[in-house]
Tab-separated table of C-alpha atoms in Angstrom:
chain	number	residue	atom	x	y	z
A	1324	UNK	CA	2.022	-77.914	19.904
A	1325	UNK	CA	-1.285	-79.430	18.879
A	1326	UNK	CA	-4.048	-78.595	21.316
A	1327	UNK	CA	-7.221	-80.095	19.911
A	1328	UNK	CA	-8.482	-83.616	19.455
A	1329	UNK	CA	-9.271	-84.942	15.997
A	1330	UNK	CA	-12.910	-84.659	14.835
A	1331	UNK	CA	-15.181	-87.464	15.883
A	1332	UNK	CA	-15.202	-90.385	13.469
A	1333	UNK	CA	-18.378	-90.794	11.516
A	1334	UNK	CA	-19.393	-87.137	11.829
A	1335	UNK	CA	-21.439	-86.115	8.813
A	1336	UNK	CA	-19.879	-83.239	6.882
A	1337	UNK	CA	-22.132	-80.310	6.009
A	1338	UNK	CA	-22.217	-78.536	2.637
A	1339	UNK	CA	-19.394	-76.073	3.376
A	1340	UNK	CA	-17.061	-78.733	4.756
A	1341	UNK	CA	-17.716	-80.914	1.718
A	1342	UNK	CA	-17.091	-77.940	-0.563
A	1343	UNK	CA	-13.718	-76.970	0.908
A	1344	UNK	CA	-12.636	-80.602	0.708
A	1345	UNK	CA	-13.508	-80.875	-2.981
A	1346	UNK	CA	-11.186	-80.047	-5.863
A	1347	UNK	CA	-11.889	-76.588	-7.284
A	1348	UNK	CA	-10.568	-76.073	-10.808
A	1349	UNK	CA	-10.921	-72.272	-10.739
A	1350	UNK	CA	-9.929	-70.253	-7.673
A	1351	UNK	CA	-12.081	-67.126	-8.103
A	1352	UNK	CA	-15.397	-68.903	-8.773
A	1353	UNK	CA	-14.618	-71.278	-5.914
A	1354	UNK	CA	-13.979	-68.405	-3.506
A	1355	UNK	CA	-17.155	-66.655	-4.631
A	1356	UNK	CA	-19.174	-69.794	-3.978
A	1357	UNK	CA	-17.576	-70.240	-0.553
A	1358	UNK	CA	-18.313	-66.623	0.382
A	1359	UNK	CA	-21.936	-67.033	-0.610
A	1360	UNK	CA	-22.298	-70.254	1.369
A	1361	UNK	CA	-20.847	-68.561	4.458
A	1362	UNK	CA	-23.297	-65.683	4.169
A	1363	UNK	CA	-26.319	-67.828	3.332
A	1364	UNK	CA	-25.756	-70.861	5.553
A	1365	UNK	CA	-22.962	-70.087	8.005
A	1366	UNK	CA	-20.478	-72.527	9.487
A	1367	UNK	CA	-22.038	-75.378	11.418
A	1368	UNK	CA	-21.120	-76.367	14.984
A	1369	UNK	CA	-21.809	-80.116	15.297
A	1370	UNK	CA	-23.247	-81.557	18.478
A	1371	UNK	CA	-20.553	-82.031	21.099
A	1372	UNK	CA	-18.261	-79.331	19.685
A	1373	UNK	CA	-17.504	-75.914	21.179
A	1374	UNK	CA	-16.799	-74.421	17.774
A	1375	UNK	CA	-16.909	-75.366	14.117
A	1376	UNK	CA	-14.196	-78.033	13.599
A	1377	UNK	CA	-13.344	-76.925	10.064
A	1378	UNK	CA	-13.387	-73.148	10.626
A	1379	UNK	CA	-9.583	-73.007	10.619
A	1380	UNK	CA	-9.512	-74.415	7.086
A	1381	UNK	CA	-12.132	-71.939	5.880
A	1382	UNK	CA	-10.186	-69.032	7.376
A	1383	UNK	CA	-6.914	-70.183	5.827
A	1384	UNK	CA	-8.591	-70.299	2.404
A	1385	UNK	CA	-10.218	-66.879	2.762
A	1386	UNK	CA	-7.055	-65.236	4.109
A	1387	UNK	CA	-5.006	-66.937	1.377
A	1388	UNK	CA	-2.523	-68.196	3.958
A	1389	UNK	CA	0.607	-69.810	2.579
A	1390	UNK	CA	1.415	-73.414	3.579
A	1391	UNK	CA	2.493	-73.537	7.210
A	1392	UNK	CA	6.237	-73.639	7.833
A	1393	UNK	CA	6.437	-75.086	11.321
A	1394	UNK	CA	10.224	-74.802	11.441
A	1395	UNK	CA	10.039	-71.074	10.700
A	1396	UNK	CA	7.689	-70.593	13.656
A	1397	UNK	CA	9.843	-72.715	15.954
A	1398	UNK	CA	12.940	-70.744	14.962
A	1399	UNK	CA	11.206	-67.483	15.861
A	1400	UNK	CA	10.051	-68.848	19.214
A	1401	UNK	CA	13.557	-70.135	19.954
A	1402	UNK	CA	14.906	-66.587	19.745
A	1403	UNK	CA	13.408	-65.967	23.178
A	1404	UNK	CA	11.773	-62.757	24.395
A	1405	UNK	CA	11.689	-59.924	21.815
A	1406	UNK	CA	12.252	-56.272	22.727
A	1407	UNK	CA	8.490	-55.806	23.142
A	1408	UNK	CA	8.179	-58.775	25.529
A	1409	UNK	CA	7.192	-56.700	28.565
A	1410	UNK	CA	4.368	-55.069	26.588
A	1411	UNK	CA	3.205	-58.468	25.410
A	1412	UNK	CA	3.154	-59.917	28.929
A	1413	UNK	CA	1.361	-56.841	30.214
A	1414	UNK	CA	-1.591	-57.662	27.948
A	1415	UNK	CA	-1.737	-61.437	27.527
A	1416	UNK	CA	-2.956	-62.299	31.023
A	1417	UNK	CA	-6.102	-60.215	30.555
A	1418	UNK	CA	-6.935	-61.375	27.023
A	1419	UNK	CA	-10.598	-62.442	26.959
A	1420	UNK	CA	-10.170	-63.009	30.690
A	1421	UNK	CA	-13.910	-63.386	31.295
A	1422	UNK	CA	-14.431	-65.993	28.579
A	1423	UNK	CA	-14.259	-69.364	30.341
A	1424	UNK	CA	-14.377	-71.378	27.118
A	1425	UNK	CA	-11.400	-69.490	25.698
A	1426	UNK	CA	-9.338	-69.718	28.867
A	1427	UNK	CA	-10.075	-73.407	29.236
A	1428	UNK	CA	-8.740	-74.072	25.741
A	1429	UNK	CA	-5.978	-71.476	25.204
A	1430	UNK	CA	-3.097	-71.087	27.658
A	1431	UNK	CA	-1.503	-67.680	28.114
A	1432	UNK	CA	1.886	-69.127	27.157
A	1433	UNK	CA	0.555	-69.956	23.689
A	1434	UNK	CA	-0.536	-66.358	23.253
A	1435	UNK	CA	2.862	-65.108	24.425
A	1436	UNK	CA	4.683	-67.361	21.962
A	1437	UNK	CA	2.584	-66.330	18.958
A	1438	UNK	CA	2.883	-62.619	19.765
A	1439	UNK	CA	6.611	-62.913	20.447
A	1440	UNK	CA	7.147	-64.762	17.171
A	1441	UNK	CA	5.335	-62.028	15.282
A	1442	UNK	CA	7.369	-59.363	17.074
A	1443	UNK	CA	10.579	-61.016	15.890
A	1444	UNK	CA	9.399	-60.811	12.262
A	1445	UNK	CA	9.121	-57.047	12.633
A	1446	UNK	CA	12.422	-56.360	14.374
A	1447	UNK	CA	14.643	-53.941	12.451
A	1448	UNK	CA	17.210	-55.221	9.961
A	1449	UNK	CA	16.063	-58.831	10.087
A	1450	UNK	CA	15.452	-59.161	6.370
A	1451	UNK	CA	11.761	-59.972	6.854
A	1452	UNK	CA	10.129	-56.649	7.621
A	1453	UNK	CA	9.163	-54.929	4.361
A	1454	UNK	CA	7.006	-52.189	5.875
A	1455	UNK	CA	7.182	-50.010	8.953
A	1456	UNK	CA	5.024	-52.211	11.156
A	1457	UNK	CA	5.208	-52.359	14.924
A	1458	UNK	CA	6.525	-55.528	16.579
A	1459	UNK	CA	3.660	-55.156	19.029
A	1460	UNK	CA	0.812	-52.732	19.727
A	1461	UNK	CA	-1.884	-53.085	22.347
A	1462	UNK	CA	-4.782	-54.951	20.799
A	1463	UNK	CA	-2.713	-57.508	18.911
A	1464	UNK	CA	-3.291	-59.890	21.797
A	1465	UNK	CA	-7.032	-59.751	21.189
A	1466	UNK	CA	-6.577	-60.252	17.442
A	1467	UNK	CA	-4.417	-63.325	18.053
A	1468	UNK	CA	-6.873	-64.909	20.498
A	1469	UNK	CA	-9.522	-66.194	18.046
A	1470	UNK	CA	-6.854	-67.860	15.900
A	1471	UNK	CA	-5.489	-69.770	18.880
A	1472	UNK	CA	-9.011	-70.768	19.856
A	1473	UNK	CA	-9.935	-71.983	16.376
A	1474	UNK	CA	-6.692	-73.457	15.047
A	1475	UNK	CA	-5.389	-76.922	15.792
A	1476	UNK	CA	-1.789	-75.816	16.418
A	1477	UNK	CA	0.243	-72.733	17.304
A	1478	UNK	CA	2.126	-72.643	13.964
A	1479	UNK	CA	-1.211	-72.654	12.152
A	1480	UNK	CA	-2.555	-69.845	14.369
A	1481	UNK	CA	0.649	-67.851	13.857
A	1482	UNK	CA	0.457	-68.216	10.064
A	1483	UNK	CA	-3.091	-66.844	9.982
A	1484	UNK	CA	-2.324	-64.080	12.476
A	1485	UNK	CA	0.738	-63.041	10.470
A	1486	UNK	CA	-1.263	-63.032	7.229
A	1487	UNK	CA	-4.092	-60.982	8.743
A	1488	UNK	CA	-1.791	-58.266	10.066
A	1489	UNK	CA	0.737	-57.991	7.255
A	1490	UNK	CA	-1.551	-58.518	4.248
A	1491	UNK	CA	-4.998	-57.392	5.341
A	1492	UNK	CA	-4.473	-54.872	8.177
A	1493	UNK	CA	-0.941	-53.446	7.815
A	1494	UNK	CA	-2.011	-49.874	8.621
A	1495	UNK	CA	-3.630	-51.063	11.842
A	1496	UNK	CA	-0.250	-51.948	13.326
A	1497	UNK	CA	1.938	-49.013	12.337
A	1498	UNK	CA	3.535	-47.132	15.258
A	1499	UNK	CA	0.896	-44.389	14.922
A	1500	UNK	CA	-2.027	-46.779	14.243
A	1501	UNK	CA	-2.960	-44.686	11.209
A	1502	UNK	CA	-5.384	-47.230	9.801
A	1503	UNK	CA	-7.303	-47.477	13.060
A	1504	UNK	CA	-7.740	-43.711	13.325
A	1505	UNK	CA	-8.809	-43.604	9.688
A	1506	UNK	CA	-11.256	-46.419	10.394
A	1507	UNK	CA	-12.720	-44.505	13.334
A	1508	UNK	CA	-13.114	-41.475	11.069
A	1509	UNK	CA	-14.950	-43.659	8.565
A	1510	UNK	CA	-17.302	-44.822	11.317
A	1511	UNK	CA	-18.358	-41.185	11.758
A	1512	UNK	CA	-18.668	-40.554	8.011
A	1513	UNK	CA	-20.740	-43.669	7.353
A	1514	UNK	CA	-22.912	-43.162	10.438
A	1515	UNK	CA	-23.729	-39.691	9.080
A	1516	UNK	CA	-24.882	-41.333	5.841
A	1517	UNK	CA	-27.026	-44.106	7.348
A	1518	UNK	CA	-28.257	-42.340	10.504
A	1519	UNK	CA	-27.598	-38.574	10.353
A	1520	UNK	CA	-29.694	-37.876	13.447
A	1521	UNK	CA	-27.651	-40.209	15.635
A	1522	UNK	CA	-24.354	-38.946	14.206
A	1523	UNK	CA	-25.353	-35.323	14.797
A	1524	UNK	CA	-26.481	-36.094	18.337
A	1525	UNK	CA	-23.207	-37.846	19.190
A	1526	UNK	CA	-21.222	-34.908	17.829
A	1527	UNK	CA	-23.357	-32.459	19.806
A	1528	UNK	CA	-22.329	-34.356	22.942
A	1529	UNK	CA	-18.673	-34.148	21.831
A	1530	UNK	CA	-18.603	-37.938	21.539
A	1531	UNK	CA	-16.069	-38.500	18.790
A	1532	UNK	CA	-15.501	-41.929	17.196
A	1533	UNK	CA	-11.870	-41.985	18.371
A	1534	UNK	CA	-13.302	-42.110	21.889
A	1535	UNK	CA	-15.836	-44.894	21.516
A	1536	UNK	CA	-15.148	-46.778	18.263
A	1537	UNK	CA	-11.368	-47.145	18.490
A	1538	UNK	CA	-11.277	-50.503	20.367
A	1539	UNK	CA	-13.884	-52.085	18.081
A	1540	UNK	CA	-12.052	-50.891	14.974
A	1541	UNK	CA	-8.628	-52.021	16.209
A	1542	UNK	CA	-9.767	-55.490	17.300
A	1543	UNK	CA	-12.260	-56.256	14.500
A	1544	UNK	CA	-15.005	-56.043	17.137
A	1545	UNK	CA	-13.411	-58.785	19.260
A	1546	UNK	CA	-13.403	-56.505	22.311
A	1547	UNK	CA	-17.150	-57.124	22.640
A	1548	UNK	CA	-18.250	-60.610	23.802
A	1549	UNK	CA	-19.178	-63.353	23.333
A	1550	UNK	CA	-16.379	-65.081	21.429
A	1551	UNK	CA	-18.805	-67.562	19.863
A	1552	UNK	CA	-20.522	-64.670	18.060
A	1553	UNK	CA	-17.228	-62.963	17.216
A	1554	UNK	CA	-16.173	-66.070	15.302
A	1555	UNK	CA	-19.267	-65.688	13.118
A	1556	UNK	CA	-18.402	-62.020	12.512
A	1557	UNK	CA	-14.893	-63.059	11.504
A	1558	UNK	CA	-16.281	-65.662	9.076
A	1559	UNK	CA	-18.076	-62.768	7.399
A	1560	UNK	CA	-15.113	-60.366	7.552
A	1561	UNK	CA	-12.646	-62.842	6.091
A	1562	UNK	CA	-15.142	-63.692	3.346
A	1563	UNK	CA	-16.000	-60.129	2.332
A	1564	UNK	CA	-13.077	-58.062	3.601
A	1565	UNK	CA	-11.864	-56.756	6.948
A	1566	UNK	CA	-12.917	-53.251	5.911
A	1567	UNK	CA	-16.502	-54.407	6.502
A	1568	UNK	CA	-15.820	-54.253	10.237
A	1569	UNK	CA	-16.392	-50.488	10.015
A	1570	UNK	CA	-19.959	-51.222	8.935
A	1571	UNK	CA	-20.295	-53.753	11.751
A	1572	UNK	CA	-19.307	-51.042	14.242
A	1573	UNK	CA	-21.826	-48.630	12.717
A	1574	UNK	CA	-24.479	-51.341	12.931
A	1575	UNK	CA	-23.759	-51.810	16.633
A	1576	UNK	CA	-24.289	-48.077	17.143
A	1577	UNK	CA	-27.549	-48.023	15.201
A	1578	UNK	CA	-28.872	-50.980	17.192
A	1579	UNK	CA	-28.533	-49.009	20.438
A	1580	UNK	CA	-29.621	-45.641	19.030
A	1581	UNK	CA	-32.784	-45.397	21.169
A	1582	UNK	CA	-30.858	-46.154	24.366
A	1583	UNK	CA	-28.194	-43.623	23.404
A	1584	UNK	CA	-30.657	-40.853	22.593
A	1585	UNK	CA	-32.441	-41.374	25.916
A	1586	UNK	CA	-29.358	-41.925	28.069
A	1587	UNK	CA	-28.053	-39.411	30.575
A	1588	UNK	CA	-24.668	-41.131	30.386
A	1589	UNK	CA	-24.229	-42.227	26.748
A	1590	UNK	CA	-20.483	-42.738	27.059
A	1591	UNK	CA	-21.052	-45.611	29.468
A	1592	UNK	CA	-23.133	-47.326	26.771
A	1593	UNK	CA	-20.513	-46.597	24.134
A	1594	UNK	CA	-17.717	-48.019	26.269
A	1595	UNK	CA	-19.584	-51.298	26.661
A	1596	UNK	CA	-21.572	-52.313	23.610
A	1597	UNK	CA	-24.269	-54.946	24.246
A	1598	UNK	CA	-23.231	-58.568	23.615
A	1599	UNK	CA	-22.696	-59.298	19.946
A	1600	UNK	CA	-25.569	-60.812	17.972
A	1601	UNK	CA	-23.630	-61.641	14.843
A	1602	UNK	CA	-26.386	-62.428	12.346
A	1603	UNK	CA	-28.384	-59.329	13.285
A	1604	UNK	CA	-25.322	-57.073	13.012
A	1605	UNK	CA	-24.189	-58.605	9.707
A	1606	UNK	CA	-27.653	-58.264	8.173
A	1607	UNK	CA	-27.877	-54.599	9.182
A	1608	UNK	CA	-24.350	-53.808	7.991
A	1609	UNK	CA	-25.062	-55.285	4.551
A	1610	UNK	CA	-28.105	-53.029	4.242
A	1611	UNK	CA	-25.789	-50.010	4.531
A	1612	UNK	CA	-23.742	-50.869	1.448
A	1613	UNK	CA	-26.179	-49.523	-1.153
A	1614	UNK	CA	-26.481	-46.234	0.763
A	1615	UNK	CA	-22.762	-45.457	0.702
A	1616	UNK	CA	-21.485	-43.356	-2.245
A	1617	UNK	CA	-18.971	-45.183	-4.415
A	1618	UNK	CA	-16.105	-42.810	-3.570
A	1619	UNK	CA	-16.631	-43.318	0.167
A	1620	UNK	CA	-16.929	-47.073	-0.258
A	1621	UNK	CA	-13.648	-47.092	-2.171
A	1622	UNK	CA	-11.962	-45.307	0.745
A	1623	UNK	CA	-13.532	-47.805	3.135
A	1624	UNK	CA	-12.106	-50.747	1.191
A	1625	UNK	CA	-8.607	-49.240	0.987
A	1626	UNK	CA	-8.238	-47.767	4.472
A	1627	UNK	CA	-6.674	-50.903	5.993
A	1628	UNK	CA	-3.682	-50.879	3.639
A	1629	UNK	CA	-3.492	-47.649	1.595
A	1630	UNK	CA	-1.922	-44.671	3.450
A	1631	UNK	CA	-3.359	-42.247	0.880
A	1632	UNK	CA	-6.862	-42.730	2.289
A	1633	UNK	CA	-6.060	-40.586	5.336
A	1634	UNK	CA	-5.269	-37.562	3.161
A	1635	UNK	CA	-8.163	-38.257	0.803
A	1636	UNK	CA	-10.577	-38.190	3.735
A	1637	UNK	CA	-9.119	-34.885	4.906
A	1638	UNK	CA	-9.691	-33.418	1.448
A	1639	UNK	CA	-13.383	-34.293	1.741
A	1640	UNK	CA	-13.603	-31.779	4.570
């Protein structure tokens, strides 16, 4: 199921590619160095490439993905359509539909197979599901898309997708999407800290974060184009934690604050954020960190996987 040609022979490897190919004696210092290099230098896209050819390896390291078991993936696919198949097919055809580069590279059938395979891992009484996670919720299709675009095979994309959802975002795919609602609540709380005027104005217009921030929280901002910039955001998120997406969403709001405050129809702006400018958004989001009280930051870090955060936020009033 390989879908991408091998890198061009003779291509010079940049610093990050050389680093991930070297032997690292200690895991934690190696990861810290890789994270810093991603933030400082970013992943390079060589001439003639649509995306960074080694990004899949960087993501697998950052997500701590276990070695790929191709047979396991093929066994899941061979089971056929899962119970959520109709929901899957209802979403896959419109996944990043306007992105020509994505649609030229990733076929809808690949997306269907990866989502169906994941659904099978979450079916009841199958011996795999350890938590109450949904086989499929709307938005998973968008989360799977970048992996299929970046990875060199479906099994590889599935392994990363599975790791992201089950290890890093389990509360985002519960039947009630608790983690996503908590994340939207955190958008409001953190916006109040970094830009109280904008937060107060949005509330005065009855514009709650569940209305405008939900898609960006659920999809790790992938609902806003272009994909090329989303990949850079994901480099950052996988390096420093998916919880940082909440700060990325807040940054997107702050960047359009003047348009919002002057708009007669602010919801139309909130429904369609301007195209992502990854480096600008990342830089702004990092500047928020020192402004956030330690107790709130702790809740931010834990909200993707710890169900207690929901109640702890409620206790804050």
